[in-house]
Short mmCIF file of C-alpha atoms in Angstrom, two decimals:
data_model
loop_
_atom_site.label_atom_id
_atom_site.label_comp_id
_atom_site.label_asym_id
_atom_site.label_seq_id
_atom_site.Cartn_x
_atom_site.Cartn_y
_atom_site.Cartn_z
CA MET A 595 0.52 0.17 0.01
CA ALA A 596 1.34 3.02 -1.30
CA ARG A 597 2.19 5.98 1.99
CA GLN A 598 0.37 9.04 1.15
CA VAL A 599 2.47 11.63 1.61
CA ALA A 600 1.58 15.04 3.71
CA LYS A 601 0.42 18.16 2.45
CA PRO A 602 2.25 20.78 3.19
CA ARG A 603 -0.07 23.42 5.36
CA VAL A 604 -0.28 27.20 3.85
CA LYS A 605 -0.06 30.14 6.10
CA ARG A 606 -3.33 31.78 5.25
CA LYS A 607 -3.80 35.75 6.02
CA LYS A 608 -5.82 37.24 8.51
CA TRP A 609 -7.71 40.60 8.78
CA PHE A 610 -6.13 42.92 11.54
CA PRO A 611 -8.44 45.97 12.32
CA ILE A 612 -6.97 49.82 12.39
CA ILE A 613 -8.10 51.94 14.75
CA ALA A 614 -8.38 55.69 14.15
CA PRO A 615 -6.59 58.37 16.91
CA LYS A 616 -7.81 59.04 20.06
CA LEU A 617 -9.19 62.70 18.54
CA PHE A 618 -11.70 60.92 15.47
CA ARG A 619 -12.96 58.37 18.50
CA GLU A 620 -10.58 55.53 18.07
CA GLN A 621 -13.18 54.46 15.48
CA VAL A 622 -12.18 51.12 13.33
CA VAL A 623 -10.94 52.69 9.46
CA GLY A 624 -10.45 49.89 8.11
CA GLU A 625 -8.79 45.68 7.42
CA ILE A 626 -5.46 44.42 6.28
CA PRO A 627 -5.33 41.56 5.42
CA LEU A 628 -1.20 40.14 6.90
CA TYR A 629 0.65 37.02 8.34
CA GLU A 630 1.17 38.38 11.32
CA SER A 631 -0.46 41.55 13.37
CA LYS A 632 3.60 43.14 13.43
CA SER A 633 3.67 43.44 10.07
CA MET A 634 1.13 46.51 10.24
CA MET A 635 3.86 48.47 11.66
CA ASN A 636 4.37 51.58 10.16
CA ARG A 637 1.98 50.63 7.57
CA ASN A 638 0.39 54.51 5.85
CA LEU A 639 -2.51 54.93 4.83
CA SER A 640 -4.77 57.63 3.60
CA ILE A 641 -9.13 57.74 4.72
CA ASN A 642 -11.43 60.82 3.96
CA MET A 643 -12.68 63.26 6.34
CA MET A 644 -15.74 62.56 6.23
CA ASN A 645 -14.93 59.05 7.24
CA LEU A 646 -13.69 60.09 10.35
CA THR A 647 -16.20 62.46 11.43
CA ASN A 648 -19.40 61.79 10.03
CA ASN A 649 -19.25 65.66 8.20
CA PRO A 650 -19.86 65.85 4.43
CA ARG A 651 -18.42 68.42 4.58
CA ASN A 652 -15.02 67.35 5.62
CA GLN A 653 -14.97 65.42 2.34
CA HIS A 654 -12.43 67.39 0.37
CA ILE A 655 -9.64 66.87 2.67
CA ASN A 656 -8.18 63.50 2.44
CA VAL A 657 -5.82 62.43 6.05
CA MET A 658 -2.66 60.74 6.00
CA LEU A 659 -2.27 57.95 9.01
CA ARG A 660 0.47 55.75 10.40
CA ILE A 661 0.44 52.72 12.30
CA ASN A 662 2.63 53.61 15.22
CA GLU A 663 1.53 50.47 17.52
CA VAL A 664 0.69 46.94 17.28
CA LYS A 665 -1.90 46.31 20.23
CA ASP A 666 -3.93 42.87 20.59
CA GLY A 667 -3.54 41.99 16.78
CA LYS A 668 -5.14 46.42 16.51
CA GLY A 669 -3.25 48.54 14.21
CA LEU A 670 -3.08 51.89 16.42
CA THR A 671 -2.39 55.13 14.41
CA THR A 672 -1.35 58.63 14.67
CA VAL A 673 -2.25 61.47 11.69
CA LEU A 674 0.85 62.39 10.08
CA GLY A 675 -1.08 65.16 8.02
CA PHE A 676 -3.29 65.95 6.02
CA GLU A 677 -4.52 67.29 1.83
CA MET A 678 -7.51 69.19 0.52
CA MET A 679 -8.21 67.83 -2.58
CA PRO A 680 -7.15 69.90 -5.74
CA SER A 681 -10.39 70.25 -7.06
CA SER A 682 -11.52 72.26 -3.70
CA VAL A 683 -8.90 74.44 -4.17
CA LYS A 684 -10.19 75.71 -7.79
CA ARG A 685 -13.15 75.79 -6.42
CA ILE A 686 -12.21 78.47 -3.80
CA VAL A 687 -10.30 80.59 -5.74
CA ARG A 688 -12.87 83.16 -7.85
CA ARG A 689 -12.81 86.15 -10.38
CA GLY A 690 -12.24 89.85 -8.41
CA LYS A 691 -10.32 87.88 -5.95
CA THR A 692 -6.08 87.12 -5.30
CA LYS A 693 -4.57 83.66 -3.54
CA VAL A 694 -2.69 84.40 -1.57
CA GLY A 695 -0.65 80.37 -0.62
CA ASP A 696 2.24 79.76 1.08
CA SER A 697 4.43 77.22 2.51
CA VAL A 698 6.74 76.59 5.58
CA ILE A 699 8.26 74.92 8.26
CA VAL A 700 8.14 75.62 11.55
CA ALA A 701 8.70 73.37 15.25
CA THR A 702 6.11 72.09 17.77
CA SER A 703 6.98 72.47 21.79
CA ASP A 704 7.74 69.14 21.85
CA ASN A 705 10.52 69.42 19.26
CA LYS A 706 8.14 68.29 15.76
CA LYS A 707 8.88 70.06 12.74
CA VAL A 708 5.88 69.76 10.38
CA ARG A 709 5.19 71.54 6.52
CA ILE A 710 2.38 73.85 6.85
CA LYS A 711 0.60 75.33 3.97
CA PRO A 712 -1.65 77.66 4.58
CA LEU A 713 -3.97 79.46 1.51
CA LEU A 714 -6.06 82.73 1.70
CA ILE A 715 -8.37 84.73 -0.45
CA THR A 716 -8.81 88.02 -1.14
CA ASN A 717 -12.13 89.29 -0.87
CA THR A 718 -11.17 91.88 -3.86
CA THR A 719 -7.65 91.83 -6.07
CA ALA A 720 -4.69 92.94 -4.26
CA ASN A 721 -1.31 94.17 -5.30
CA ASN A 722 1.85 92.60 -4.46
CA SER A 723 2.25 94.47 -1.34
CA ILE A 724 -0.59 93.47 0.31
CA VAL A 725 0.25 89.59 -0.93
CA ASN A 726 3.89 90.16 0.27
CA SER A 727 2.61 91.53 3.99
CA VAL A 728 -0.42 89.46 4.09
CA ARG A 729 2.35 86.30 3.33
CA LEU A 730 4.87 87.61 6.16
CA ILE A 731 2.22 88.02 8.81
CA VAL A 732 0.54 84.90 7.98
CA ARG A 733 4.07 83.30 8.43
CA ASN A 734 4.78 85.01 11.64
CA ALA A 735 1.20 84.31 12.89
CA LEU A 736 2.30 80.39 12.56
CA ALA A 737 5.64 80.14 13.53
CA ARG A 738 4.40 81.75 16.76
CA LEU A 739 1.06 79.88 17.90
CA VAL A 740 2.23 76.55 16.90
CA SER A 741 5.50 76.63 18.88
CA ARG A 742 3.38 77.07 21.85
CA LEU A 743 1.27 73.90 21.05
CA THR A 744 2.57 69.92 21.28
CA TYR A 745 2.30 67.98 18.16
CA GLU A 746 -1.08 66.45 18.96
CA GLN A 747 -2.55 69.36 20.28
CA LEU A 748 -1.52 71.32 16.48
CA VAL A 749 -3.80 68.36 14.88
CA GLU A 750 -6.38 68.88 16.64
CA GLU A 751 -6.88 72.80 15.99
CA ILE A 752 -6.20 72.25 12.37
CA MET A 753 -8.90 69.65 12.26
CA SER A 754 -11.15 71.70 14.11
CA PHE A 755 -10.17 74.54 11.71
CA LYS A 756 -9.16 76.52 15.01
CA LEU A 757 -5.97 77.54 12.90
CA GLN A 758 -7.42 78.69 9.72
CA LYS A 759 -10.04 80.74 11.36
CA HIS A 760 -6.98 82.64 13.97
CA LEU A 761 -4.73 82.83 10.69
CA GLY A 762 -7.84 84.05 9.06
CA SER A 763 -8.41 87.35 11.85
CA THR A 764 -4.68 87.94 11.78
CA ALA A 765 -4.21 88.77 7.88
CA ALA A 766 -7.43 90.83 7.91
CA LYS A 767 -5.46 93.19 9.77
CA ILE A 768 -3.82 94.14 6.34
CA ALA A 769 -6.36 93.40 3.62
CA PRO A 770 -10.28 91.68 3.90
CA ILE A 771 -10.04 88.14 3.86
CA ARG A 772 -13.01 85.77 2.26
CA SER A 773 -11.98 82.48 3.09
CA SER A 774 -8.41 81.75 4.82
CA GLU A 775 -7.23 77.65 4.63
CA ILE A 776 -5.05 74.78 5.24
CA ARG A 777 -4.12 73.53 1.90
CA GLY A 778 -2.01 70.83 3.37
CA PHE A 779 0.59 69.70 6.42
CA LYS A 780 2.56 67.02 7.37
CA LEU A 781 5.34 66.36 10.07
CA ILE A 782 8.74 65.82 8.50
CA GLU A 783 10.29 63.40 9.90
CA LYS A 784 13.95 64.26 8.49
CA GLU A 785 16.83 66.19 10.33
CA GLY A 786 18.16 69.06 9.04
CA VAL A 787 15.93 71.69 7.85
CA ARG A 788 15.44 74.34 8.77
CA VAL A 789 12.46 76.19 10.56
CA LEU A 790 10.78 78.79 10.40
CA LYS A 791 11.22 81.56 14.02
CA PRO A 792 8.35 83.51 15.04
CA GLY A 793 9.48 87.19 15.17
CA LYS A 794 7.84 90.08 16.97
CA MET A 795 4.31 90.15 15.82
CA GLU A 796 3.11 93.72 16.88
CA GLU A 797 6.01 95.06 15.19
CA ILE A 798 5.40 93.41 11.80
CA VAL A 799 1.84 94.71 11.54
CA LYS A 800 2.44 97.78 12.35
CA GLU A 801 4.80 97.57 9.29
CA LYS A 802 2.82 96.56 7.08
CA LYS A 803 -0.03 98.92 7.56
CA GLU A 804 2.48 101.48 7.18
CA GLU A 805 3.69 99.84 4.26
CA VAL A 806 0.81 99.79 2.49
CA LYS A 807 -0.86 102.78 3.48
CA GLU A 808 1.67 104.19 2.11
CA GLU A 809 0.83 102.54 -1.57
CA VAL A 810 -2.81 103.56 -1.16
CA GLU A 811 -2.22 106.95 -0.56
CA LYS A 812 0.47 107.56 -3.96
CA LYS A 813 -2.49 105.63 -5.90
CA GLU A 814 -5.46 107.62 -5.10
CA ALA A 815 -3.00 110.73 -5.05
CA PRO A 816 -4.01 113.38 -8.74
CA LYS A 817 -1.44 113.13 -10.89
CA ALA A 818 -0.03 117.12 -11.74
CA GLU A 819 -1.08 118.39 -14.21
CA GLU A 820 1.28 118.66 -17.10
CA PRO A 821 2.42 122.73 -18.17
CA LYS A 822 0.68 123.30 -22.25
CA GLN A 823 3.45 123.90 -24.09
CA GLU A 824 3.14 127.45 -25.83
CA GLU A 825 1.30 127.31 -29.37
CA LYS A 826 4.05 127.95 -32.01
CA ALA A 827 2.08 131.39 -33.58
CA GLN A 828 1.60 130.42 -37.23
CA PRO A 829 1.98 133.40 -39.76
CA ALA A 830 -0.36 135.28 -41.63
CA PRO A 831 -1.50 133.87 -45.04
CA GLU A 832 -0.24 137.47 -46.53
CA ALA A 833 3.45 136.47 -45.23
CA THR A 834 3.08 133.10 -46.55
CA GLU A 835 1.92 134.27 -49.39
CA ALA A 836 5.12 136.45 -49.92
CA SER A 837 7.64 134.54 -48.67
CA SER A 838 6.77 132.13 -51.81
CA LYS A 839 7.10 134.86 -54.32
CA ALA A 840 10.70 135.16 -52.89
CA GLU A 841 12.16 132.00 -53.80
CA LYS A 842 9.97 131.32 -56.95
CA ALA A 843 11.54 134.47 -58.27
CA PRO A 844 14.77 134.41 -60.24
CA LYS A 845 17.88 135.31 -59.27
CA LYS A 846 20.49 138.73 -61.27
#
């Protein structure tokens, strides 16, 4: 009788749940098929913010999560960043308005480096001086505010749109602001990156206000009327006829 050969057992994958951070009520946001739960570590995933908050108004934002801990076969995540969809950015910008965008690297109080991309829309068309002033003030406001917050507090401020409102009210000291958004932010893990340091906000606002005021006054000032050039006296018709006859007369 032939001996039966035992078939090798095939190891099957299991489904392991992924848990959202505390900010999003630690709900299950997905599952991943793996042989072992420890293989989930340091995996990144992108989830629409509407699914995390159950709010359709947030469907234009994608949140990036990273599995930073595995506990009892569950992948615990932290927020790595978020990004607005390009179509939603185009929808904000309209005719007769000016877009003021930027990208800055700032440091939190727990020494985490973050790249933040603010986006502001003015109520009316703004000139270069106003755009540069708004950009500088927003940069310093970001650096000052972020330096006082931990990374978790910063994420909460951005996800609750409190930071966006603060930047809008700060920029409104220079020009009327229609919309204030954070186009995206991301945690930077690379070392040796230069970080923006906060300046003295009151002095910057005062200086930029004066610059904008001076430029507006120059534009609104009436131009001095140029002196009219004196009209040359035209010779009388009799004198012109006499001169033409003298030219035609033959020389002796």
